[in-house]
Amino acid sequence: MKTYYFDHSASTPPYESVIRTVAELMTEHYANPSALHRAGTEAGKLVERARSAVAALFGATPGEVVFTSGGTESNNLAMKGILGHTGRKGKHLVTTAIEHSSVHATAKQLEREGVRVTYLMPDAQGRIAPADVAAAITEDTALVSVMHVNNETGALQPIEAIGELLRRHPRIRFHVDGVQAVGKVPFEWTRSRVDLYSASAHKFRGPRGAGYLLVREGLKLRPLLAGGGQESDVRSGTHNLPGIVGMAQALRLALESMPERRARMYELRRRLIDALKDMPELVLNSPEDAAVASPQIVNLSYPGMRPEVLLHMLEEHGVLVSTQSACSSKSLKPSRVLMAMGLGEARGGPAASGSASETSIRPEISIRWPSGCG
């Protein structure tokens, strides 16, 4: 039986050329990149070449690229790195009620440690209003953290407008979780007011266990890990050379092909939403307007139907999907995102919802169900 993988927001199949690169590096460049002998020096040069490549793709400087293990670490480093450096107690974080669990759980942890947190609510389309961000800012606000693309609904957040309003508050740092955006949504680092931008390689057909955090030049972060300080004393740990180089290669391929893929995905998204209008049992939770939605994620509810019933029925036909985020797929709790949108348990509850997003395997269907962990 032929299998159709519709779960790309959770993890993508790596490019074949990336697989070959990773295999070659594991075979021929296994030395520690921090070692001083020739093999180590050669490995270290490959790390720095990858760093320069990632930086150039966004108009950043190599020193603004910090390699991590993925989105979860990047988000934790950004948030704890800022609030830890400025002194947590009494400081204020502005974030949203619809962030990925790696941001939401970090905010909750910081809250328990003395940081005051404001959780902004979205509108019915799952979008945050810049005016609400402005209204939440106080003299103690140290960080604003708003994702670029919502991992469950695909709602595109107005990070450009939020960045512009934060220009009036230069002491406040702006973090954006870009895990679901890279390779699908354009982003200009140089002209943005974003200070920290997180990404994960396995979301854009790179290897698992590799990610990066763009950190605005001159910004000081408190490290999460004590150790050798391999990443300019911001992140310690032996460099994952195959993952880092494979990620840089995958990123280049994803960004080069993005215009064509975006146009194709938006057309498939339109066809899917139009077809769903003939199915009254299904309710669309994502923005219908493509101008405020990413192209690759569509979120639907089937009120009264348990998601695992649909999941296993589709699996019997070779269609592999998931419900909710991969981080929450085994949870019976209602979707935190859909509940925050005010959709209620009939649409956001464990018996109701799932989301679909891009696949390159079967274009005439081209749906894939929701996003995953960093």
Short mmCIF file of C-alpha atoms in Angstrom, two decimals:
data_model
loop_
_atom_site.label_atom_id
_atom_site.label_comp_id
_atom_site.label_asym_id
_atom_site.label_seq_id
_atom_site.Cartn_x
_atom_site.Cartn_y
_atom_site.Cartn_z
CA MET A 1 0.00 0.00 0.00
CA LYS A 2 1.28 3.42 -0.94
CA THR A 3 1.83 5.80 1.98
CA TYR A 4 1.09 9.52 1.92
CA TYR A 5 2.92 11.54 4.58
CA PHE A 6 0.88 14.62 5.51
CA ASP A 7 2.74 15.63 8.67
CA HIS A 8 5.40 18.01 7.41
CA SER A 9 4.80 20.65 10.08
CA ALA A 10 5.88 18.09 12.66
CA SER A 11 8.94 17.02 10.69
CA THR A 12 9.98 17.02 7.05
CA PRO A 13 11.83 14.38 5.02
CA PRO A 14 15.39 15.65 4.50
CA TYR A 15 16.58 16.56 1.03
CA GLU A 16 18.44 13.63 -0.51
CA SER A 17 21.48 15.83 -1.06
CA VAL A 18 21.42 16.77 2.64
CA ILE A 19 21.33 13.10 3.62
CA ARG A 20 24.39 12.47 1.47
CA THR A 21 26.21 15.47 2.95
CA VAL A 22 25.45 14.37 6.52
CA ALA A 23 26.61 10.81 5.78
CA GLU A 24 29.84 12.05 4.22
CA LEU A 25 30.58 14.33 7.17
CA MET A 26 29.93 11.56 9.68
CA THR A 27 32.31 9.33 7.74
CA GLU A 28 35.13 11.73 6.96
CA HIS A 29 34.91 14.59 9.48
CA TYR A 30 34.33 12.98 12.84
CA ALA A 31 36.94 15.01 14.72
CA ASN A 32 35.84 17.45 17.39
CA PRO A 33 35.64 20.92 15.74
CA SER A 34 37.22 22.44 18.86
CA ALA A 35 40.30 20.21 18.71
CA LEU A 36 43.60 21.86 17.80
CA HIS A 37 44.97 19.15 15.50
CA ARG A 38 44.51 19.25 11.73
CA ALA A 39 41.34 17.15 11.64
CA GLY A 40 39.74 19.29 14.32
CA THR A 41 40.78 22.49 12.56
CA GLU A 42 39.25 21.27 9.30
CA ALA A 43 36.01 20.40 11.09
CA GLY A 44 36.00 23.81 12.76
CA LYS A 45 36.37 25.53 9.40
CA LEU A 46 33.30 23.67 8.13
CA VAL A 47 31.28 24.91 11.11
CA GLU A 48 32.30 28.50 10.43
CA ARG A 49 31.64 28.13 6.72
CA ALA A 50 28.10 26.95 7.57
CA ARG A 51 27.68 29.86 9.97
CA SER A 52 28.64 32.35 7.26
CA ALA A 53 26.25 30.66 4.83
CA VAL A 54 23.29 30.87 7.23
CA ALA A 55 24.10 34.50 8.02
CA ALA A 56 24.35 35.48 4.35
CA LEU A 57 20.91 34.01 3.57
CA PHE A 58 19.30 36.50 5.97
CA GLY A 59 21.67 39.44 5.65
CA ALA A 60 23.04 38.80 9.14
CA THR A 61 26.67 38.76 10.22
CA PRO A 62 28.26 35.41 11.13
CA GLY A 63 28.54 36.57 14.73
CA GLU A 64 24.75 36.89 14.90
CA VAL A 65 24.22 33.15 14.27
CA VAL A 66 24.16 30.86 17.31
CA PHE A 67 23.87 27.14 16.54
CA THR A 68 21.55 25.12 18.81
CA SER A 69 19.90 21.71 18.91
CA GLY A 70 16.60 23.03 17.51
CA GLY A 71 13.61 25.27 18.08
CA THR A 72 12.98 24.35 21.70
CA GLU A 73 16.52 25.22 22.76
CA SER A 74 16.54 28.37 20.66
CA ASN A 75 13.31 29.60 22.25
CA ASN A 76 14.51 28.80 25.75
CA LEU A 77 17.87 30.47 25.14
CA ALA A 78 16.24 33.61 23.77
CA MET A 79 13.77 34.03 26.61
CA LYS A 80 15.84 32.89 29.56
CA GLY A 81 18.94 34.45 28.09
CA ILE A 82 17.36 37.90 28.09
CA LEU A 83 15.44 37.72 31.34
CA GLY A 84 18.30 35.99 33.11
CA HIS A 85 20.75 38.64 31.98
CA THR A 86 18.56 41.55 33.07
CA GLY A 87 17.61 39.98 36.41
CA ARG A 88 14.36 38.06 36.46
CA LYS A 89 12.61 39.23 39.58
CA GLY A 90 10.30 42.15 38.93
CA LYS A 91 10.87 42.04 35.17
CA HIS A 92 8.00 41.83 32.71
CA LEU A 93 7.49 39.53 29.70
CA VAL A 94 4.80 40.13 27.08
CA THR A 95 3.86 37.04 25.09
CA THR A 96 0.69 35.40 23.77
CA ALA A 97 -1.69 32.63 24.77
CA ILE A 98 -1.13 30.85 21.45
CA GLU A 99 2.63 30.29 21.44
CA HIS A 100 4.26 26.92 20.83
CA SER A 101 4.68 24.88 24.00
CA SER A 102 8.43 25.59 24.12
CA VAL A 103 7.62 29.30 24.50
CA HIS A 104 4.47 28.92 26.58
CA ALA A 105 6.05 26.50 29.07
CA THR A 106 9.17 28.69 29.31
CA ALA A 107 6.97 31.69 30.12
CA LYS A 108 5.21 29.68 32.83
CA GLN A 109 8.56 28.62 34.28
CA LEU A 110 9.83 32.21 34.31
CA GLU A 111 6.57 33.28 35.96
CA ARG A 112 7.16 30.82 38.78
CA GLU A 113 10.65 32.29 39.20
CA GLY A 114 9.42 35.85 39.67
CA VAL A 115 8.95 37.25 36.17
CA ARG A 116 5.62 38.99 35.60
CA VAL A 117 4.03 37.69 32.38
CA THR A 118 1.23 39.12 30.27
CA TYR A 119 -0.45 36.62 27.92
CA LEU A 120 -2.16 38.40 25.02
CA MET A 121 -5.31 36.85 23.54
CA PRO A 122 -5.83 36.52 19.77
CA ASP A 123 -8.83 37.52 17.74
CA ALA A 124 -11.19 34.96 16.18
CA GLN A 125 -8.70 34.54 13.31
CA GLY A 126 -5.93 33.58 15.72
CA ARG A 127 -3.99 36.84 15.24
CA ILE A 128 -2.50 39.18 17.81
CA ALA A 129 -3.27 42.91 17.54
CA PRO A 130 -0.18 45.17 17.67
CA ALA A 131 -2.27 47.63 19.70
CA ASP A 132 -2.64 44.99 22.42
CA VAL A 133 1.15 44.60 22.52
CA ALA A 134 1.55 48.35 22.89
CA ALA A 135 -1.05 48.48 25.66
CA ALA A 136 0.68 45.69 27.60
CA ILE A 137 4.10 47.40 27.74
CA THR A 138 5.18 48.78 31.10
CA GLU A 139 8.34 50.40 32.38
CA ASP A 140 9.50 46.95 33.55
CA THR A 141 8.97 45.18 30.22
CA ALA A 142 12.20 43.49 29.15
CA LEU A 143 11.04 41.15 26.40
CA VAL A 144 8.21 40.69 23.90
CA SER A 145 7.88 37.20 22.40
CA VAL A 146 5.43 36.66 19.53
CA MET A 147 5.64 33.79 17.05
CA HIS A 148 5.80 34.37 13.29
CA VAL A 149 3.45 31.56 12.16
CA ASN A 150 1.12 29.76 14.53
CA ASN A 151 1.94 26.07 14.57
CA GLU A 152 -1.70 24.92 14.82
CA THR A 153 -3.70 27.36 12.69
CA GLY A 154 -1.09 28.83 10.36
CA ALA A 155 -2.17 32.35 11.32
CA LEU A 156 0.49 34.86 10.29
CA GLN A 157 1.34 37.21 13.13
CA PRO A 158 2.05 40.91 12.39
CA ILE A 159 5.66 40.85 13.55
CA GLU A 160 6.60 43.76 11.25
CA ALA A 161 4.00 46.04 12.85
CA ILE A 162 4.95 44.87 16.34
CA GLY A 163 8.60 45.51 15.56
CA GLU A 164 7.81 49.02 14.36
CA LEU A 165 5.97 49.94 17.55
CA LEU A 166 8.86 48.54 19.59
CA ARG A 167 11.22 51.02 17.92
CA ARG A 168 9.78 53.49 20.39
CA HIS A 169 11.00 51.22 23.20
CA PRO A 170 14.66 50.47 22.38
CA ARG A 171 15.33 48.85 25.78
CA ILE A 172 12.74 46.12 25.08
CA ARG A 173 13.99 43.07 23.21
CA PHE A 174 11.80 41.36 20.59
CA HIS A 175 11.90 37.57 20.19
CA VAL A 176 10.16 35.76 17.34
CA ASP A 177 9.68 32.00 17.13
CA GLY A 178 10.17 31.47 13.41
CA VAL A 179 10.18 27.67 13.43
CA GLN A 180 7.08 27.30 11.22
CA ALA A 181 7.98 30.29 9.03
CA VAL A 182 11.44 29.53 7.66
CA GLY A 183 11.20 28.45 4.04
CA LYS A 184 7.51 29.34 3.83
CA VAL A 185 7.25 33.01 4.78
CA PRO A 186 9.71 35.78 3.77
CA PHE A 187 11.72 37.36 6.57
CA GLU A 188 14.27 40.17 6.39
CA TRP A 189 16.59 40.23 9.37
CA THR A 190 18.50 43.34 8.39
CA ARG A 191 15.54 45.72 8.22
CA SER A 192 13.44 44.10 10.93
CA ARG A 193 13.21 45.23 14.54
CA VAL A 194 13.50 41.60 15.66
CA ASP A 195 16.33 40.96 18.12
CA LEU A 196 16.12 37.17 18.36
CA TYR A 197 14.74 34.73 15.77
CA SER A 198 14.47 30.96 16.36
CA ALA A 199 14.56 28.18 13.76
CA SER A 200 14.79 24.39 13.54
CA ALA A 201 16.36 22.47 10.66
CA HIS A 202 13.94 19.55 10.50
CA LYS A 203 11.09 21.92 9.62
CA PHE A 204 12.73 22.84 6.27
CA ARG A 205 14.01 19.41 5.19
CA GLY A 206 17.21 19.52 7.20
CA PRO A 207 18.46 17.03 9.82
CA ARG A 208 16.91 16.68 13.26
CA GLY A 209 18.86 17.95 16.25
CA ALA A 210 20.07 21.15 14.60
CA GLY A 211 18.76 24.69 14.81
CA TYR A 212 19.87 28.25 15.17
CA LEU A 213 19.06 31.47 16.95
CA LEU A 214 19.71 34.78 15.23
CA VAL A 215 20.88 37.22 17.90
CA ARG A 216 21.16 40.92 17.13
CA GLU A 217 24.78 42.10 17.25
CA GLY A 218 25.75 43.49 20.66
CA LEU A 219 22.96 41.71 22.52
CA LYS A 220 24.14 39.78 25.58
CA LEU A 221 22.45 36.51 26.57
CA ARG A 222 22.83 34.53 29.74
CA PRO A 223 23.82 30.96 28.70
CA LEU A 224 21.53 28.04 29.49
CA LEU A 225 24.43 25.59 29.68
CA ALA A 226 27.77 25.93 31.44
CA GLY A 227 30.69 24.37 29.64
CA GLY A 228 33.25 25.02 26.95
CA GLY A 229 31.48 28.07 25.53
CA GLN A 230 31.78 26.85 21.94
CA GLU A 231 29.22 29.32 20.59
CA SER A 232 30.89 32.57 21.66
CA ASP A 233 30.20 31.67 25.29
CA VAL A 234 26.44 31.76 24.62
CA ARG A 235 25.97 28.04 24.05
CA SER A 236 28.25 25.26 25.22
CA GLY A 237 28.51 21.76 23.81
CA THR A 238 30.45 19.95 21.10
CA HIS A 239 29.35 21.18 17.69
CA ASN A 240 27.02 18.86 15.78
CA LEU A 241 29.05 19.22 12.59
CA PRO A 242 26.91 17.00 10.29
CA GLY A 243 23.72 18.61 11.57
CA ILE A 244 25.03 22.17 11.25
CA VAL A 245 26.38 21.77 7.73
CA GLY A 246 23.31 19.78 6.65
CA MET A 247 21.09 22.51 8.06
CA ALA A 248 22.92 25.25 6.15
CA GLN A 249 22.54 23.28 2.94
CA ALA A 250 18.84 22.59 3.53
CA LEU A 251 18.22 26.24 4.39
CA ARG A 252 19.76 27.39 1.12
CA LEU A 253 17.66 24.93 -0.87
CA ALA A 254 14.48 25.87 1.00
CA LEU A 255 14.93 29.60 0.52
CA GLU A 256 15.92 29.28 -3.14
CA SER A 257 12.75 27.30 -3.91
CA MET A 258 10.45 29.28 -1.61
CA PRO A 259 8.80 31.60 -4.18
CA GLU A 260 7.70 28.71 -6.37
CA ARG A 261 6.63 26.52 -3.45
CA ARG A 262 4.71 29.36 -1.78
CA ALA A 263 2.69 30.01 -4.94
CA ARG A 264 1.95 26.31 -5.30
CA MET A 265 1.00 25.87 -1.63
CA TYR A 266 -1.30 28.89 -1.63
CA GLU A 267 -3.11 27.53 -4.68
CA LEU A 268 -3.47 24.12 -3.04
CA ARG A 269 -4.64 25.80 0.15
CA ARG A 270 -7.35 27.68 -1.78
CA ARG A 271 -8.52 24.50 -3.51
CA LEU A 272 -8.63 22.63 -0.20
CA ILE A 273 -10.64 25.34 1.57
CA ASP A 274 -13.04 25.60 -1.38
CA ALA A 275 -13.57 21.83 -1.32
CA LEU A 276 -14.21 21.87 2.43
CA LYS A 277 -17.10 24.28 1.95
CA ASP A 278 -19.04 21.35 0.50
CA MET A 279 -18.56 19.39 3.74
CA PRO A 280 -20.81 20.99 6.38
CA GLU A 281 -19.48 18.68 9.11
CA LEU A 282 -16.06 20.35 8.92
CA VAL A 283 -15.37 23.80 10.34
CA LEU A 284 -12.40 25.94 9.26
CA ASN A 285 -10.38 27.40 12.14
CA SER A 286 -7.53 28.92 10.14
CA PRO A 287 -7.87 32.35 8.49
CA GLU A 288 -9.53 31.94 5.12
CA ASP A 289 -7.79 35.07 3.83
CA ALA A 290 -4.41 34.02 2.44
CA ALA A 291 -3.03 37.49 3.20
CA VAL A 292 -3.00 36.75 6.93
CA ALA A 293 -2.15 33.05 6.79
CA SER A 294 0.91 31.00 6.01
CA PRO A 295 0.48 28.74 2.98
CA GLN A 296 1.20 25.36 4.53
CA ILE A 297 -1.17 24.91 7.49
CA VAL A 298 -4.97 24.54 7.52
CA ASN A 299 -6.78 23.81 10.80
CA LEU A 300 -10.17 22.10 10.83
CA SER A 301 -12.65 20.91 13.41
CA TYR A 302 -15.14 18.05 13.15
CA PRO A 303 -17.31 18.72 16.22
CA GLY A 304 -18.31 15.53 18.00
CA MET A 305 -15.76 13.29 16.24
CA ARG A 306 -12.78 11.98 18.19
CA PRO A 307 -9.59 12.81 16.26
CA GLU A 308 -7.99 9.40 16.76
CA VAL A 309 -10.93 7.79 14.95
CA LEU A 310 -10.19 9.87 11.86
CA LEU A 311 -6.45 9.39 12.30
CA HIS A 312 -6.66 5.58 12.28
CA MET A 313 -9.26 5.50 9.51
CA LEU A 314 -6.97 7.55 7.28
CA GLU A 315 -3.99 5.42 8.27
CA GLU A 316 -5.82 2.35 6.97
CA HIS A 317 -5.75 4.06 3.56
CA GLY A 318 -2.05 4.91 3.84
CA VAL A 319 -2.61 8.55 4.83
CA LEU A 320 -0.43 9.52 7.80
CA VAL A 321 -1.69 12.51 9.78
CA SER A 322 -1.64 13.75 13.36
CA THR A 323 -3.89 15.86 15.55
CA GLN A 324 -2.81 18.94 17.49
CA SER A 325 0.88 19.69 17.76
CA ALA A 326 3.22 16.71 17.84
CA CYS A 327 4.25 17.93 21.30
CA SER A 328 0.64 17.56 22.46
CA SER A 329 -0.63 14.76 20.24
CA LYS A 330 -1.18 12.34 23.15
CA SER A 331 -2.98 14.91 25.26
CA LEU A 332 -6.72 14.71 25.75
CA LYS A 333 -6.90 18.37 26.74
CA PRO A 334 -8.58 20.89 24.44
CA SER A 335 -6.35 22.80 22.07
CA ARG A 336 -4.95 25.75 24.02
CA VAL A 337 -4.73 27.75 20.79
CA LEU A 338 -8.31 27.18 19.66
CA MET A 339 -9.65 27.80 23.15
CA ALA A 340 -7.75 31.10 23.29
CA MET A 341 -9.40 32.04 20.00
CA GLY A 342 -12.76 31.68 21.75
CA LEU A 343 -13.93 28.73 19.65
CA GLY A 344 -15.07 26.67 22.65
CA GLU A 345 -14.71 22.97 23.37
CA ALA A 346 -17.06 21.98 20.55
CA ARG A 347 -14.34 23.03 18.09
CA GLY A 348 -11.24 23.17 20.26
CA GLY A 349 -11.82 20.14 22.45
CA PRO A 350 -10.07 16.77 22.22
CA ALA A 351 -13.00 15.33 20.27
CA ALA A 352 -12.98 18.08 17.71
CA SER A 353 -9.94 19.43 16.03
CA GLY A 354 -6.90 18.76 13.92
CA SER A 355 -4.89 20.76 11.43
CA ALA A 356 -3.47 20.10 8.03
CA SER A 357 -0.46 21.43 6.23
CA GLU A 358 1.89 21.09 3.30
CA THR A 359 3.14 17.97 1.64
CA SER A 360 5.09 17.44 -1.53
CA ILE A 361 3.99 13.84 -1.93
CA ARG A 362 0.50 14.09 -3.40
CA PRO A 363 -0.25 17.55 -4.82
CA GLU A 364 -3.89 16.86 -5.62
CA ILE A 365 -4.54 16.42 -1.90
CA SER A 366 -1.62 18.29 -0.37
CA ILE A 367 -2.77 18.42 3.22
CA ARG A 368 -0.73 17.63 6.24
CA TRP A 369 -1.69 17.75 9.85
CA PRO A 370 -0.27 20.09 12.42
CA SER A 371 2.96 21.28 13.70
CA GLY A 372 5.43 19.77 16.06
CA CYS A 373 8.13 20.31 18.62
CA GLY A 374 11.30 22.25 17.91
#
